[in-house]
Short mmCIF file of C-alpha atoms and ligand atoms in Angstrom, two decimals:
data_model
loop_
_atom_site.label_atom_id
_atom_site.label_comp_id
_atom_site.label_asym_id
_atom_site.label_seq_id
_atom_site.Cartn_x
_atom_site.Cartn_y
_atom_site.Cartn_z
CA MET A 579 -27.21 -70.54 -8.86
CA LEU A 580 -24.16 -69.38 -7.87
CA ASN A 581 -21.39 -70.53 -10.31
CA PHE A 582 -17.25 -69.16 -9.84
CA SER A 583 -15.76 -72.13 -12.23
CA PHE A 584 -14.48 -71.82 -15.63
CA THR A 585 -15.46 -74.11 -18.44
CA GLU A 586 -13.38 -76.54 -19.40
CA GLU A 587 -12.66 -75.09 -22.33
CA GLN A 588 -11.76 -72.04 -20.82
CA MET A 589 -9.67 -74.11 -18.48
CA TYR A 590 -7.81 -75.51 -21.21
CA PHE A 591 -7.61 -71.93 -22.70
CA ARG A 592 -5.80 -70.70 -19.39
CA ASP A 593 -3.08 -73.30 -19.24
CA MET A 594 -2.01 -73.22 -22.64
CA LEU A 595 -1.58 -69.35 -22.19
CA LYS A 596 -0.13 -69.61 -18.59
CA ASN A 597 2.90 -72.39 -20.20
CA PHE A 598 2.85 -69.94 -23.30
CA ALA A 599 3.76 -66.77 -20.83
CA LYS A 600 6.11 -68.25 -18.78
CA ASP A 601 8.26 -70.25 -21.38
CA GLU A 602 7.69 -67.51 -24.30
CA LEU A 603 7.03 -64.37 -22.65
CA LEU A 604 8.49 -63.87 -19.23
CA PRO A 605 12.45 -64.57 -20.42
CA HIS A 606 12.04 -61.72 -22.99
CA TYR A 607 9.94 -59.39 -21.33
CA THR A 608 12.95 -57.05 -20.14
CA ARG A 609 14.70 -57.31 -23.55
CA TRP A 610 11.60 -54.87 -25.32
CA ASP A 611 11.73 -52.37 -23.12
CA ARG A 612 15.32 -52.43 -23.21
CA GLU A 613 15.65 -51.89 -26.98
CA GLY A 614 12.28 -50.08 -27.33
CA GLU A 615 10.58 -51.93 -29.64
CA LEU A 616 7.33 -54.56 -29.61
CA PRO A 617 7.95 -57.71 -32.21
CA ARG A 618 5.77 -57.96 -34.68
CA SER A 619 6.43 -61.76 -34.62
CA LEU A 620 5.05 -61.65 -31.07
CA TRP A 621 1.53 -60.24 -32.12
CA LYS A 622 1.24 -62.56 -34.85
CA LYS A 623 2.28 -65.57 -32.92
CA LEU A 624 -0.98 -64.20 -30.21
CA GLY A 625 -2.94 -64.20 -33.39
CA GLU A 626 -1.55 -67.92 -34.07
CA ILE A 627 -2.79 -68.83 -30.71
CA GLY A 628 -6.26 -67.13 -31.03
CA VAL A 629 -5.45 -64.38 -28.79
CA THR A 630 -5.86 -61.59 -30.99
CA GLY A 631 -9.42 -62.31 -32.79
CA LEU A 632 -10.75 -63.28 -29.61
CA ARG A 633 -13.73 -61.41 -29.65
CA LEU A 634 -13.92 -61.20 -33.17
CA PRO A 635 -16.62 -62.93 -35.48
CA VAL A 636 -16.05 -66.27 -36.69
CA GLN A 637 -16.52 -64.82 -40.31
CA TYR A 638 -13.65 -62.35 -40.43
CA GLY A 639 -10.94 -65.14 -38.73
CA GLY A 640 -12.03 -64.43 -34.80
CA SER A 641 -13.41 -66.93 -32.68
CA GLU A 642 -16.56 -64.88 -30.92
CA ALA A 643 -15.10 -65.84 -27.55
CA ASP A 644 -16.91 -64.71 -24.40
CA CYS A 645 -15.50 -61.73 -22.50
CA VAL A 646 -14.99 -64.15 -19.60
CA THR A 647 -12.53 -65.86 -21.97
CA ALA A 648 -10.90 -62.53 -22.77
CA GLY A 649 -10.18 -61.87 -19.36
CA ILE A 650 -8.25 -64.67 -18.72
CA ALA A 651 -6.16 -63.94 -21.93
CA ALA A 652 -5.43 -60.43 -20.16
CA GLU A 653 -4.17 -61.85 -16.77
CA GLU A 654 -2.17 -64.80 -18.06
CA ILE A 655 -0.46 -62.68 -20.46
CA GLY A 656 -0.13 -60.05 -18.22
CA ARG A 657 2.23 -62.67 -16.34
CA GLY A 658 4.24 -63.12 -18.94
CA ASP A 659 4.51 -59.67 -20.78
CA PHE A 660 2.41 -56.94 -19.63
CA ASN A 661 2.69 -54.68 -22.90
CA LEU A 662 1.89 -57.77 -24.89
CA THR A 663 -1.51 -57.52 -23.43
CA TYR A 664 -2.83 -54.40 -25.17
CA ALA A 665 -3.07 -56.87 -28.25
CA VAL A 666 -6.09 -58.49 -25.88
CA MET A 667 -7.30 -55.25 -24.70
CA LEU A 668 -7.24 -53.17 -28.23
CA ASN A 669 -8.25 -55.91 -30.28
CA ALA A 670 -11.36 -56.47 -27.96
CA LEU A 671 -12.23 -52.57 -27.66
CA ILE A 672 -11.54 -52.10 -31.86
CA GLY A 673 -13.30 -55.37 -32.81
CA GLU A 674 -16.63 -54.64 -30.94
CA ILE A 675 -16.76 -51.25 -32.07
CA ILE A 676 -15.80 -52.04 -35.94
CA THR A 677 -18.13 -55.42 -35.90
CA LYS A 678 -20.97 -53.45 -34.28
CA HIS A 679 -20.94 -50.40 -36.27
CA ALA A 680 -18.76 -50.42 -39.41
CA SER A 681 -19.80 -50.93 -43.10
CA GLU A 682 -18.98 -54.59 -44.50
CA GLU A 683 -16.56 -53.13 -46.95
CA ILE A 684 -14.33 -51.89 -43.94
CA LYS A 685 -15.07 -55.33 -41.31
CA LYS A 686 -13.85 -57.24 -44.52
CA GLU A 687 -10.87 -54.99 -44.76
CA TRP A 688 -9.46 -55.17 -41.68
CA LEU A 689 -11.08 -57.69 -39.33
CA PRO A 690 -9.71 -60.83 -40.84
CA GLU A 691 -5.88 -59.15 -40.32
CA ILE A 692 -6.60 -57.77 -37.03
CA ALA A 693 -7.57 -60.98 -35.71
CA SER A 694 -4.81 -62.56 -37.59
CA GLY A 695 -2.70 -60.15 -35.72
CA SER A 696 -0.84 -58.85 -39.01
CA LYS A 697 -2.49 -55.30 -38.42
CA ILE A 698 -2.16 -53.46 -35.42
CA VAL A 699 -5.06 -50.61 -34.58
CA GLY A 700 -5.56 -48.06 -32.04
CA ILE A 701 -7.82 -45.89 -30.56
CA ALA A 702 -7.41 -42.30 -30.54
CA LEU A 703 -9.87 -40.26 -28.55
CA THR A 704 -7.32 -38.43 -26.13
CA GLU A 705 -5.87 -34.63 -27.01
CA PRO A 706 -3.76 -32.05 -25.51
CA ASP A 707 -6.81 -29.99 -24.20
CA ALA A 708 -9.36 -33.20 -23.36
CA GLY A 709 -8.53 -36.04 -21.29
CA THR A 710 -11.13 -36.74 -18.65
CA ASP A 711 -13.25 -34.54 -20.39
CA ALA A 712 -13.24 -36.46 -23.57
CA ALA A 713 -16.58 -34.75 -24.69
CA GLY A 714 -14.30 -31.63 -25.50
CA ILE A 715 -12.20 -32.28 -28.21
CA LYS A 716 -11.69 -30.30 -30.71
CA THR A 717 -10.45 -32.31 -33.89
CA THR A 718 -12.95 -31.60 -36.34
CA ALA A 719 -14.23 -34.12 -39.68
CA VAL A 720 -15.92 -31.43 -42.13
CA TYR A 721 -18.03 -33.68 -44.69
CA GLN A 722 -17.77 -32.29 -48.41
CA ASP A 723 -18.72 -34.28 -51.61
CA GLY A 724 -18.30 -37.83 -50.40
CA VAL A 725 -15.41 -37.49 -48.06
CA TYR A 726 -14.49 -35.77 -44.83
CA VAL A 727 -11.86 -33.98 -43.92
CA LEU A 728 -9.95 -34.35 -40.69
CA ASN A 729 -7.67 -31.97 -38.75
CA GLY A 730 -6.89 -31.94 -35.45
CA GLU A 731 -3.82 -33.61 -32.92
CA LYS A 732 -4.78 -36.47 -30.69
CA SER A 733 -2.17 -37.24 -27.60
CA GLY A 734 -1.21 -40.04 -25.67
CA ILE A 735 -2.15 -42.57 -27.73
CA SER A 736 -0.81 -46.14 -27.47
CA VAL A 737 0.63 -48.23 -30.73
CA ALA A 738 0.88 -44.34 -32.37
CA THR A 739 4.12 -45.42 -33.66
CA ILE A 740 3.37 -49.36 -34.26
CA GLY A 741 0.06 -49.15 -35.47
CA ASP A 742 -1.63 -49.36 -38.70
CA ALA A 743 -4.67 -47.51 -38.19
CA PHE A 744 -6.62 -45.67 -35.46
CA ILE A 745 -10.21 -45.07 -34.50
CA VAL A 746 -10.36 -41.52 -34.29
CA PHE A 747 -12.90 -39.64 -32.91
CA ALA A 748 -13.97 -36.09 -34.41
CA LYS A 749 -16.77 -33.33 -34.16
CA THR A 750 -18.91 -33.56 -36.82
CA ASP A 751 -21.01 -30.84 -34.54
CA THR A 752 -19.22 -28.34 -32.66
CA HIS A 753 -22.36 -27.42 -30.98
CA LEU A 754 -23.50 -30.13 -29.90
CA GLY A 755 -20.75 -31.46 -27.08
CA SER A 756 -20.77 -35.27 -26.55
CA ARG A 757 -23.49 -35.45 -28.99
CA GLY A 758 -21.53 -33.92 -32.06
CA ILE A 759 -18.71 -36.60 -32.04
CA SER A 760 -18.14 -39.38 -34.55
CA THR A 761 -16.15 -42.24 -35.22
CA PHE A 762 -13.50 -42.89 -37.97
CA LEU A 763 -11.23 -45.58 -39.23
CA CYS A 764 -8.04 -43.89 -40.38
CA PRO A 765 -5.37 -45.79 -41.90
CA LYS A 766 -1.93 -44.70 -41.06
CA HIS A 767 -0.35 -44.46 -44.33
CA LEU A 768 -2.76 -41.66 -45.69
CA ASP A 769 -1.39 -38.07 -46.57
CA GLY A 770 -1.52 -35.82 -43.78
CA VAL A 771 -1.24 -37.80 -40.99
CA GLU A 772 1.57 -38.39 -38.84
CA CYS A 773 2.81 -39.87 -35.53
CA LYS A 774 5.30 -39.11 -32.98
CA GLY A 775 6.64 -41.36 -30.27
CA TYR A 776 7.22 -40.14 -26.38
CA GLU A 777 9.75 -41.21 -24.13
CA ASP A 778 7.63 -42.63 -21.87
CA MET A 779 8.18 -44.66 -18.13
CA GLY A 780 6.84 -47.62 -19.21
CA ASN A 781 4.75 -49.34 -21.41
CA ILE A 782 7.69 -48.68 -23.81
CA PRO A 783 7.56 -51.22 -26.41
CA ILE A 784 3.72 -49.92 -26.80
CA GLY A 785 5.07 -46.65 -28.63
CA ARG A 786 2.59 -44.19 -27.39
CA GLY A 787 2.52 -40.99 -29.26
CA SER A 788 0.82 -37.72 -30.65
CA ILE A 789 -0.90 -38.21 -33.95
CA TYR A 790 -1.23 -35.12 -35.85
CA LEU A 791 -4.30 -35.10 -38.59
CA ASN A 792 -4.05 -32.00 -40.84
CA GLU A 793 -6.73 -32.20 -43.88
CA VAL A 794 -6.72 -35.75 -44.20
CA VAL A 795 -9.18 -36.91 -46.84
CA LEU A 796 -10.95 -39.70 -45.54
CA PRO A 797 -13.41 -41.74 -48.16
CA GLU A 798 -16.99 -41.57 -46.52
CA LYS A 799 -17.08 -45.44 -46.07
CA TYR A 800 -14.39 -44.86 -43.04
CA LEU A 801 -17.45 -43.38 -40.97
CA ILE A 802 -18.12 -45.64 -38.63
CA GLY A 803 -21.35 -45.82 -37.44
CA GLU A 804 -23.84 -42.97 -37.58
CA GLU A 805 -22.75 -39.33 -37.44
CA ASN A 806 -22.74 -37.93 -34.22
CA LYS A 807 -23.25 -41.43 -32.16
CA GLY A 808 -19.79 -41.95 -31.81
CA PHE A 809 -19.15 -41.38 -28.16
CA MET A 810 -21.63 -43.54 -26.79
CA GLN A 811 -20.11 -46.24 -29.52
CA VAL A 812 -16.95 -46.19 -27.17
CA MET A 813 -18.26 -44.99 -23.78
CA ASN A 814 -19.64 -49.25 -23.98
CA GLY A 815 -16.39 -50.22 -25.19
CA PHE A 816 -14.75 -48.50 -21.98
CA ASP A 817 -16.86 -51.10 -19.87
CA LEU A 818 -14.66 -53.69 -21.52
CA SER A 819 -11.40 -52.66 -21.76
CA ARG A 820 -11.27 -51.34 -18.16
CA LEU A 821 -12.30 -55.10 -16.84
CA LEU A 822 -9.81 -56.22 -18.97
CA ILE A 823 -7.15 -53.60 -17.98
CA GLY A 824 -8.09 -54.47 -14.34
CA LEU A 825 -7.20 -58.82 -15.07
CA GLN A 826 -3.99 -57.71 -17.24
CA CYS A 827 -2.82 -55.19 -13.84
CA VAL A 828 -3.91 -58.23 -11.25
CA GLY A 829 -1.82 -60.58 -13.77
CA ALA A 830 1.33 -58.76 -13.33
CA GLY A 831 0.72 -58.35 -9.72
CA LEU A 832 0.23 -61.79 -8.73
CA GLN A 833 2.77 -63.05 -10.79
CA SER A 834 5.31 -60.84 -8.94
CA LEU A 835 3.74 -61.96 -6.01
CA ASP A 836 4.58 -65.74 -7.24
CA GLU A 837 8.45 -64.82 -7.38
CA THR A 838 8.70 -63.25 -4.42
CA ILE A 839 7.13 -65.79 -2.64
CA GLU A 840 9.61 -68.26 -3.53
CA HIS A 841 12.41 -65.69 -3.10
CA VAL A 842 11.14 -65.26 0.37
CA LYS A 843 11.50 -69.00 0.87
CA VAL A 844 14.63 -69.47 0.10
CA ARG A 845 16.45 -65.86 1.05
CA LYS A 846 17.73 -65.77 4.76
CA SER A 847 18.00 -63.32 7.44
CA PHE A 848 19.22 -63.42 10.97
CA GLY A 849 19.58 -67.50 10.34
CA LYS A 850 16.07 -67.87 8.89
CA PRO A 851 14.40 -68.06 5.80
CA LEU A 852 12.65 -64.38 4.97
CA ALA A 853 9.01 -65.97 4.86
CA LYS A 854 9.63 -66.89 8.45
CA TYR A 855 9.06 -63.10 9.20
CA GLN A 856 5.35 -61.74 9.55
CA GLY A 857 6.92 -58.32 8.37
CA VAL A 858 7.48 -60.27 5.27
CA SER A 859 4.67 -62.80 5.07
CA PHE A 860 1.84 -60.14 5.98
CA PRO A 861 2.34 -57.51 3.58
CA ILE A 862 2.74 -60.54 0.64
CA VAL A 863 -0.75 -61.75 2.33
CA THR A 864 -2.45 -58.08 1.90
CA HIS A 865 -1.70 -57.47 -1.52
CA TYR A 866 -2.51 -60.98 -2.71
CA THR A 867 -6.10 -60.56 -0.78
CA GLN A 868 -6.29 -57.68 -2.55
CA LEU A 869 -5.34 -58.73 -5.80
CA GLU A 870 -7.92 -61.98 -5.92
CA MET A 871 -10.42 -59.63 -4.94
CA ILE A 872 -9.91 -57.35 -7.58
CA LYS A 873 -9.55 -60.35 -10.03
CA TRP A 874 -12.73 -61.88 -8.90
CA GLN A 875 -15.19 -58.45 -9.01
CA ALA A 876 -13.08 -58.24 -12.69
CA TYR A 877 -14.30 -61.76 -13.21
CA ARG A 878 -17.89 -61.05 -12.49
CA GLY A 879 -18.15 -57.59 -14.18
CA LEU A 880 -17.15 -59.73 -17.86
CA TRP A 881 -19.46 -62.32 -16.81
CA LEU A 882 -22.35 -59.56 -16.16
CA ARG A 883 -21.48 -57.92 -19.86
CA ASP A 884 -21.79 -61.48 -21.17
CA GLN A 885 -25.45 -61.93 -19.81
CA GLY A 886 -25.92 -58.48 -21.51
CA LEU A 887 -26.37 -56.90 -17.81
CA LYS A 888 -25.32 -53.97 -16.69
CA HIS A 889 -21.78 -53.71 -15.43
CA SER A 890 -20.80 -50.20 -15.61
CA LYS A 891 -19.89 -49.56 -11.97
CA GLU A 892 -18.16 -53.06 -11.33
CA SER A 893 -16.00 -52.16 -14.21
CA ALA A 894 -15.15 -48.54 -12.98
CA SER A 895 -14.57 -50.34 -9.73
CA VAL A 896 -11.70 -52.58 -11.54
CA LYS A 897 -10.33 -50.12 -13.66
CA TRP A 898 -9.43 -47.79 -10.60
CA MET A 899 -8.15 -50.22 -7.85
CA GLY A 900 -6.80 -52.93 -10.19
CA PRO A 901 -3.70 -51.28 -11.28
CA LYS A 902 -3.51 -49.16 -8.02
CA CYS A 903 -3.17 -52.02 -5.84
CA SER A 904 -1.29 -54.34 -8.52
CA GLN A 905 1.63 -51.14 -8.49
CA GLU A 906 1.08 -51.24 -4.93
CA ALA A 907 1.75 -54.96 -4.55
CA ILE A 908 4.72 -54.98 -6.92
CA HIS A 909 6.89 -51.77 -5.11
CA GLU A 910 6.30 -54.21 -2.27
CA CYS A 911 7.69 -57.30 -3.89
CA LEU A 912 10.56 -55.11 -5.27
CA LEU A 913 11.61 -53.86 -1.82
CA LEU A 914 10.94 -57.74 -0.33
CA ASN A 915 13.49 -59.10 -3.10
CA GLY A 916 16.10 -56.54 -2.29
CA HIS A 917 18.76 -54.07 -4.10
CA TYR A 918 18.75 -56.60 -6.90
CA ALA A 919 15.59 -56.39 -7.83
CA TYR A 920 16.12 -52.23 -7.92
CA THR A 921 18.15 -53.15 -11.12
CA LYS A 922 17.00 -53.91 -14.87
CA GLU A 923 18.11 -57.71 -14.72
CA MET A 924 15.05 -58.24 -12.94
CA PRO A 925 11.46 -57.86 -13.98
CA LEU A 926 10.02 -56.16 -11.36
CA GLU A 927 11.15 -52.12 -11.94
CA GLN A 928 9.90 -52.20 -14.98
CA ARG A 929 6.75 -54.01 -13.92
CA LEU A 930 6.25 -51.07 -11.53
CA ARG A 931 6.77 -48.44 -14.57
CA ASP A 932 4.36 -50.33 -16.97
CA VAL A 933 1.58 -50.87 -14.85
CA ILE A 934 1.58 -47.27 -13.47
CA GLY A 935 0.68 -46.50 -16.51
CA LEU A 936 -2.75 -47.96 -16.88
CA GLU A 937 -3.36 -45.95 -13.62
CA ILE A 938 -3.79 -43.18 -16.08
CA GLY A 939 -4.98 -44.82 -19.84
CA ASP A 940 -8.40 -45.16 -20.14
CA GLY A 941 -9.68 -42.98 -17.01
CA THR A 942 -7.86 -42.15 -14.30
CA ALA A 943 -9.03 -43.31 -10.80
CA GLN A 944 -11.10 -40.50 -10.63
CA ALA A 945 -12.90 -40.73 -13.89
CA ASN A 946 -14.02 -43.99 -12.93
CA GLN A 947 -14.77 -42.72 -9.58
CA MET A 948 -17.15 -40.45 -11.35
CA VAL A 949 -18.70 -42.99 -12.88
CA ILE A 950 -19.44 -45.19 -9.82
CA ALA A 951 -20.61 -42.42 -8.26
CA ASN A 952 -23.20 -41.35 -10.77
CA ASP A 953 -24.49 -45.14 -10.28
CA ILE A 954 -24.76 -45.36 -6.86
CA ILE A 955 -25.45 -41.41 -5.45
CA GLY A 956 -27.38 -40.54 -8.90
CA LYS A 957 -26.84 -38.35 -12.17
CA GLU A 958 -28.53 -35.61 -10.60
CA PHE A 959 -25.30 -35.05 -8.65
CA LYS A 960 -22.61 -35.64 -11.67
CA SER A 961 -20.06 -32.63 -10.75
CA TYR A 962 -19.63 -32.29 -14.82
CA GLU A 963 -23.13 -30.87 -15.21
CA LYS A 964 -25.09 -28.22 -14.64
CA PRO A 965 -26.86 -27.79 -10.43
CA VAL A 966 -30.23 -29.00 -10.14
CA THR A 967 -32.33 -25.98 -9.46
CA SER A 968 -35.41 -26.33 -7.65
C1 FAD B 2175 -0.02 -45.68 -20.83
C2 FAD B 2175 -1.21 -44.91 -21.28
C3 FAD B 2175 -2.03 -44.91 -22.30
C4 FAD B 2175 -2.65 -44.20 -23.10
N1 FAD B 2175 -3.63 -44.88 -24.02
C5 FAD B 2175 -4.60 -43.88 -24.76
C6 FAD B 2175 -5.08 -44.38 -25.98
O1 FAD B 2175 -4.83 -45.12 -26.53
N2 FAD B 2175 -6.16 -43.81 -26.22
C7 FAD B 2175 -6.31 -42.84 -26.01
O2 FAD B 2175 -6.59 -42.04 -26.51
N3 FAD B 2175 -5.55 -42.00 -24.68
C8 FAD B 2175 -5.04 -42.58 -23.95
N4 FAD B 2175 -4.35 -42.56 -23.03
C9 FAD B 2175 -4.05 -40.97 -22.75
C10 FAD B 2175 -5.58 -40.99 -21.14
O3 FAD B 2175 -6.55 -41.50 -21.49
C11 FAD B 2175 -5.62 -39.73 -20.31
O4 FAD B 2175 -4.32 -39.26 -20.48
C12 FAD B 2175 -6.65 -39.80 -19.75
O5 FAD B 2175 -7.64 -40.29 -19.92
C13 FAD B 2175 -6.33 -38.86 -18.59
O6 FAD B 2175 -6.52 -37.29 -19.31
P1 FAD B 2175 -5.31 -36.59 -19.24
O7 FAD B 2175 -3.74 -37.37 -19.10
O8 FAD B 2175 -5.12 -35.07 -20.48
O9 FAD B 2175 -5.60 -35.60 -17.90
P2 FAD B 2175 -6.55 -34.44 -17.42
O10 FAD B 2175 -7.95 -34.81 -17.49
O11 FAD B 2175 -5.94 -33.07 -17.20
O12 FAD B 2175 -6.75 -34.75 -15.56
C14 FAD B 2175 -5.49 -34.19 -14.79
C15 FAD B 2175 -6.29 -35.13 -13.36
O13 FAD B 2175 -6.74 -34.67 -12.80
C16 FAD B 2175 -7.85 -35.37 -12.17
N5 FAD B 2175 -9.57 -34.81 -12.88
C17 FAD B 2175 -9.72 -34.13 -13.73
N6 FAD B 2175 -10.99 -34.00 -14.39
C18 FAD B 2175 -11.42 -34.34 -12.72
C19 FAD B 2175 -12.54 -34.04 -11.98
N7 FAD B 2175 -13.74 -33.53 -12.77
N8 FAD B 2175 -12.38 -34.73 -10.46
C20 FAD B 2175 -11.27 -34.96 -10.12
N9 FAD B 2175 -10.53 -35.12 -10.85
C21 FAD B 2175 -10.51 -34.93 -11.93
C22 FAD B 2175 -7.49 -36.28 -13.13
O14 FAD B 2175 -8.14 -37.70 -12.79
C23 FAD B 2175 -6.20 -36.43 -13.44
O15 FAD B 2175 -5.87 -37.29 -12.18
C24 FAD B 2175 -2.80 -43.22 -22.65
C25 FAD B 2175 -2.27 -42.49 -21.55
C26 FAD B 2175 -1.43 -43.26 -20.92
C27 FAD B 2175 -0.52 -42.91 -19.40
#
């Protein structure tokens, strides 16, 4: 059986979010960018309407929704306020890591606050010398008498300035490459943790920045999962976050196309509405076609994940094409709206800046293409491992 329909519950959730995004998010989207801050009240509001706890267990205040439902949230919120989609994507990724691997004490302490939207937790993997090659991180966690001592620098981290804690990846065995990495939950208020924001091109309210860890003492309970298994734990999570990122970008792209379609129906040149000219309608159709195809590949990937089936290559395909095709669609929309869209009065220039960020965040196009190549060509042809010798 092949069934492309959402359940009744999913359709109800989708309609509720569509109205919420239109009435409560979209009218203020550009304001948070100009003011450079993310209103915590809105993140909390997302908690009240069940968005921040979607992938968290019911016993800790979540709703244990399936991945497809999380995708609906990413897409619809992406239409209203791209930056608030981080609440869907980060919470799904972090929620899974904590739920699957953390101690009961950490779950009780953090999950209800994450689910309610009261606390924001980021994910800190990238470092100044290790981005795509994430196994090359240099941050260390040394075990001494019941505590781990963390030292290192994380860079490019979303919510660095506004987060309450971070899932930090550090080497517990410096000789083992990706098999020597462990995961920790590191509250921001601890001595030795310092966060510094960047002046970014987009995603401004998200407060991306660097995190400096200087002799940070973490009690043993903050180790998440087993020592040296951290990398595998996050790699599986990326298969989910990448599908959600694809949908949040597609949401922003489709919203821009909807707004542009309304514009070209009423704006006239040479006595006719712009929509009558195929030089205008065909680019709209091209971008719409691309985004719809990526959207359904994303929902397919989420469905595969819900069934417990393999979905890494589907996820990687959505991650590299979703942000790319969305930013191309938004760019085209900006041009079709004329000079006024080049001002900050309209959301298009901001959407363009915001979406471009996720062509890099959570893995570039090339990083995702490596995942697909490993699957369809074969692991023995990996560029980043020793060539196979006969
Ligand atoms: C908006 C945004 C949000 C982010 N949020 C987070 C976050 O929350 N947490 C976090 O840990 N990180 C985050 N990052 C960092 C992001 O994950 C990294 O920037 C990304 O993985 C790329 O690493 P890099 O910047 O070091 O680039 P590099 O790894 O130095 O790559 C530079 C260029 O070389 C290409 N390249 C590298 N290796 C190869 C290869 N083998 N073959 C072909 N091309 C290659 C890359 O594709 C890229 O184009 C974020 C970044 C952005 C922009």
